[in-house]
CSV table of C-alpha atoms in Angstrom, one decimal:
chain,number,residue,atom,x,y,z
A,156,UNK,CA,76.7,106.0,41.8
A,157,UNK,CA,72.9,105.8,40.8
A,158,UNK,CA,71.3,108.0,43.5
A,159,UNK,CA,68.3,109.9,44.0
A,160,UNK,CA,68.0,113.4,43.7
A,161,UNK,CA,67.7,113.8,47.4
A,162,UNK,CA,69.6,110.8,48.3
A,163,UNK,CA,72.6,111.8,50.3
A,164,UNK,CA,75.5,111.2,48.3
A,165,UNK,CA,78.6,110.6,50.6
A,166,UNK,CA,82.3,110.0,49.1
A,167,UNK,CA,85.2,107.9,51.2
A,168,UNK,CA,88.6,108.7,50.5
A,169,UNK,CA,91.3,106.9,52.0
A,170,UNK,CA,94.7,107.9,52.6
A,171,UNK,CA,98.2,106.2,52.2
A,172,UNK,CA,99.0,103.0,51.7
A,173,UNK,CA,95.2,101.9,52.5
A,174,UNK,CA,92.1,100.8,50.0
A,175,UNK,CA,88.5,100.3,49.9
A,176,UNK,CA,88.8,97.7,52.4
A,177,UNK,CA,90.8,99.0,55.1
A,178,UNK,CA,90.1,100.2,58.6
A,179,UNK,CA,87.1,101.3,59.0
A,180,UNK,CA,85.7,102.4,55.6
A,181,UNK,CA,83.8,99.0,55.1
A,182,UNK,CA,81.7,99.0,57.9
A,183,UNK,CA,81.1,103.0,57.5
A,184,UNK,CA,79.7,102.5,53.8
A,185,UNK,CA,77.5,99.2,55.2
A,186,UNK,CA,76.3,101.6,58.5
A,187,UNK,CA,75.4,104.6,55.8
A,188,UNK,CA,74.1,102.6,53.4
A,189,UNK,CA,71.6,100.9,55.9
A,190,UNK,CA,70.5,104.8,56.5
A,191,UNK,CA,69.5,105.5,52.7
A,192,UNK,CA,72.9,107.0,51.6
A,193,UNK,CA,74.4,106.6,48.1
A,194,UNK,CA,78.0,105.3,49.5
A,195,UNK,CA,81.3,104.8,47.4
A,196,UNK,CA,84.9,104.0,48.8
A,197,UNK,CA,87.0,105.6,46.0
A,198,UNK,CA,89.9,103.2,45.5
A,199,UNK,CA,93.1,105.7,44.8
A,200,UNK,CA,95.7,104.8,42.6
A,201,UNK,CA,99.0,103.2,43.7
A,202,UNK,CA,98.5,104.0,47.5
A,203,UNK,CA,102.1,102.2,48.2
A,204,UNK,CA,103.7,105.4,46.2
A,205,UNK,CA,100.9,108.0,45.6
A,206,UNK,CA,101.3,110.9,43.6
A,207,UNK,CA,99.1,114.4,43.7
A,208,UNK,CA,98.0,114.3,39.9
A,209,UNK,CA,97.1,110.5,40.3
A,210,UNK,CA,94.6,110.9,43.2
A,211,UNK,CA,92.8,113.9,41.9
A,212,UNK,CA,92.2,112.6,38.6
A,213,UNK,CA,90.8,109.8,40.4
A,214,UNK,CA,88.4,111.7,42.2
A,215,UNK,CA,87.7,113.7,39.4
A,216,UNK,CA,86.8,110.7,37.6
A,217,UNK,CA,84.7,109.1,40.1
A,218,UNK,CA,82.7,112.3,41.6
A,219,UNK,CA,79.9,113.2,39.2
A,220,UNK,CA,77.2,116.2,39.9
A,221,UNK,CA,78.4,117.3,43.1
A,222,UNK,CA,75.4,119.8,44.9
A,223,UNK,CA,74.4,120.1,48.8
A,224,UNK,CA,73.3,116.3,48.9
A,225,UNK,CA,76.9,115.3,48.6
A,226,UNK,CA,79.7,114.6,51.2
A,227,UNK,CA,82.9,113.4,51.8
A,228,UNK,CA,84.6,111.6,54.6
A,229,UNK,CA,88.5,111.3,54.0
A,230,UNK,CA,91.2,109.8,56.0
A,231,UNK,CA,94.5,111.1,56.3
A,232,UNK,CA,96.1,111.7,52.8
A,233,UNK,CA,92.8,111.4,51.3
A,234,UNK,CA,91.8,114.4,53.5
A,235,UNK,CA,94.2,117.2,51.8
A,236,UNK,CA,93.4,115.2,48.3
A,237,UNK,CA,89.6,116.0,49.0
A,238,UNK,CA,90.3,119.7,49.7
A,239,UNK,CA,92.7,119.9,46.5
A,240,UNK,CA,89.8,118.4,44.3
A,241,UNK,CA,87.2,120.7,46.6
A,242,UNK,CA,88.8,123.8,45.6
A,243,UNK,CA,88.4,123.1,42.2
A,244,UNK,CA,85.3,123.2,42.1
A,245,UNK,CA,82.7,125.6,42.1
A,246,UNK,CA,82.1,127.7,45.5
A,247,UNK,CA,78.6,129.3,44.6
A,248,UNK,CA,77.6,125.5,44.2
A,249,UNK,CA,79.1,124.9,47.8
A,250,UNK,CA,78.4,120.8,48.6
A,251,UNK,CA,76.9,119.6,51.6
A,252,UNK,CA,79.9,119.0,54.0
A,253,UNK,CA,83.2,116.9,54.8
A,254,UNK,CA,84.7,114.8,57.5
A,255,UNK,CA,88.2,114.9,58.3
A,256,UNK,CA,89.7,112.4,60.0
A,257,UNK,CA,93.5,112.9,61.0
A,258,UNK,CA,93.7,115.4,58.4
A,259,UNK,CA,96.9,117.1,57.8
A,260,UNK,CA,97.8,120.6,55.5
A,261,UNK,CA,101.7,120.7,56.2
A,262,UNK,CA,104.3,118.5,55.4
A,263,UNK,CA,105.1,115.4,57.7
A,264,UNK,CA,108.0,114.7,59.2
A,265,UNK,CA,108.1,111.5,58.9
A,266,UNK,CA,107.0,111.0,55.2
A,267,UNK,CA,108.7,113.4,53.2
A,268,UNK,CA,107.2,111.0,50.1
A,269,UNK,CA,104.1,112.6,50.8
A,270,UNK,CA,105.1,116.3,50.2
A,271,UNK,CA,103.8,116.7,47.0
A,272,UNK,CA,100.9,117.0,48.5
A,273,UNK,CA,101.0,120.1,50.6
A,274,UNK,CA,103.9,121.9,48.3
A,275,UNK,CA,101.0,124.7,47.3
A,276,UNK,CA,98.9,126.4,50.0
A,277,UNK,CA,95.2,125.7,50.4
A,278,UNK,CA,92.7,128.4,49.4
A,279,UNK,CA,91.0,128.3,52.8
A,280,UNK,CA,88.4,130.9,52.5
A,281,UNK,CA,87.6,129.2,49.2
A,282,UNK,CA,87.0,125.6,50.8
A,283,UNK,CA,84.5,127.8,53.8
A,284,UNK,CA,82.3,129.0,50.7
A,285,UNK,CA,82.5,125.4,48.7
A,286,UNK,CA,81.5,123.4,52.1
A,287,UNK,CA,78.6,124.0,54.3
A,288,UNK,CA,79.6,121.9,56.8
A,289,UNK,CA,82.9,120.5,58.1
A,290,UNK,CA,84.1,118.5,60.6
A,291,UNK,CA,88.3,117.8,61.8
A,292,UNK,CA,88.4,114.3,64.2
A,293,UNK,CA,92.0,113.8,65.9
A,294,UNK,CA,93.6,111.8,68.5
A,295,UNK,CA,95.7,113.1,70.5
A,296,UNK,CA,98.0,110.1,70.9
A,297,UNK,CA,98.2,110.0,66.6
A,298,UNK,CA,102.1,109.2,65.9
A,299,UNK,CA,101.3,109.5,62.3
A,300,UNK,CA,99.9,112.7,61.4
A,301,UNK,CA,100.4,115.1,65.1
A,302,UNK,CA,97.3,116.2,66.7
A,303,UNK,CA,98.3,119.8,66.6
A,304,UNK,CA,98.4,119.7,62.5
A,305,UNK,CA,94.8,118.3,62.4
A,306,UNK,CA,93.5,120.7,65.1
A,307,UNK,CA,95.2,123.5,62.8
A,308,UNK,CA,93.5,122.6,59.7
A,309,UNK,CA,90.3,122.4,61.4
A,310,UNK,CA,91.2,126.5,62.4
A,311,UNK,CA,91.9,127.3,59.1
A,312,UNK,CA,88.2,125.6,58.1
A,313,UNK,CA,86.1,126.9,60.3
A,314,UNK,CA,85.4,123.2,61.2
A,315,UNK,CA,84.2,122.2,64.4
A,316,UNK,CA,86.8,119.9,65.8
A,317,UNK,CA,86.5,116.1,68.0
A,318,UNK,CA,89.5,115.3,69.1
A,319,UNK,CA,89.7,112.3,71.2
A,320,UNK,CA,92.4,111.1,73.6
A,321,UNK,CA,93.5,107.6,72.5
A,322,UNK,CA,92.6,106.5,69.2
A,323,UNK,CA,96.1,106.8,67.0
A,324,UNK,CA,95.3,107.1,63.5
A,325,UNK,CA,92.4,105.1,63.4
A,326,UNK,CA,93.9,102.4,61.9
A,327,UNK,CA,93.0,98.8,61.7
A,328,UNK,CA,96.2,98.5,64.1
A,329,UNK,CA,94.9,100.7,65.9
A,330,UNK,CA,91.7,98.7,66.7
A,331,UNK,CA,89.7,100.7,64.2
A,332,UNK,CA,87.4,98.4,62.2
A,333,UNK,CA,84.0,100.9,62.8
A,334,UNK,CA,84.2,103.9,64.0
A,335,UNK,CA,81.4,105.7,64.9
A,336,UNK,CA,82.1,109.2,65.6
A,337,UNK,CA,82.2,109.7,61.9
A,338,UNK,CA,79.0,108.3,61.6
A,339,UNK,CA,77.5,110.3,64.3
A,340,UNK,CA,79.1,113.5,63.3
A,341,UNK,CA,78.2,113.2,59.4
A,342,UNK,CA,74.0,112.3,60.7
A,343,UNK,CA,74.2,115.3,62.2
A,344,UNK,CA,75.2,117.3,59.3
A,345,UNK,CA,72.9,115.1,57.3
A,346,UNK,CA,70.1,116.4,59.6
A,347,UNK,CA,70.9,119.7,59.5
């Protein structure tokens, strides 16, 4: 990324078996980048079989300079990926803010593969003190990652929390191709 040093930074991180091209990260990056944001969709390593170590080093390697101009929007398993890299990081340097969208900090039922991933307990007070500003979106109807472990996560945050009635997991599938709460919710933090 070659940004500005104001220029809003913002970060997408998608989740299991997705990429840079999936649901609705394209037409987020076009819809940001149209508003004068710096926009990269990270594009994880071996989504079909992902592994903890992989997908931090990933971000690590891609996320330069982090300050209070940068965000990150992360679906799914790129949500607890982004906290894991987050709370690396630096808390008195605390970054501008994060959208979770069916975010998860538990293991799922239905993916034991994915456990790795939330083996080791978040530092929560931590992630309040490295992130102005975050945000938890759900559905309600999300067979994937249940509603009540996104609404939980967004406790443990302090995040505010959108939760809407039917939208799955916001998958392509799901009739997700643009999805503009995120965009709404991130210009507001942006504004803020």
């Amino acid at each position: 990324m070659s940004s500005t040093p104001d220029q809003q930074k913002v970060y997408i991180i998608h989740g299991y078996r997705a990429s840079p091209g999936s649901h609705w990260f394209p037409w987020l990056r076009e819809r940001l980048t149209e508003a004068g944001a710096d926009v990269e969709i990270l594009a994880m390593p071996t989504p079909q079989e992902p592994k903890l170590d992989a997908w931090i080093t990933q971000v690590e390697a891609a996320v330069r300079d982090i300050d209070s101009h940068t965000y990150f929007v992360a679906h799914s398993l790129g949500c607890i990926t982004t906290l894991r890299y987050l709370q690396k990081q630096n808390p008195a340097k605390p970054i501008g803010g994060i959208v979770l969208v069916s975010g998860f900090a538990k293991p799922l039922p239905e993916l034991p593969m994915l456990d790795e991933f939330t083996q080791q307990a978040l530092d929560d007070e931590r992630l309040i003190r490295s992130v102005k500003r975050r945000a938890v979106i759900a559905a309600k109807d999300d067979s994937i990652v249940p509603h009540a472990y996104s609404k939980e996560l967004a406790e443990r945050l302090h995040a505010d929390f959108y939760e809407v009635e039917h939208g799955g997991h916001f998958l392509e599938s799901d009739g997700y191709t643009a999805l503009p709460l995120v965009a709404d919710v991130l210009a507001g933090m942006m504004a803020e």
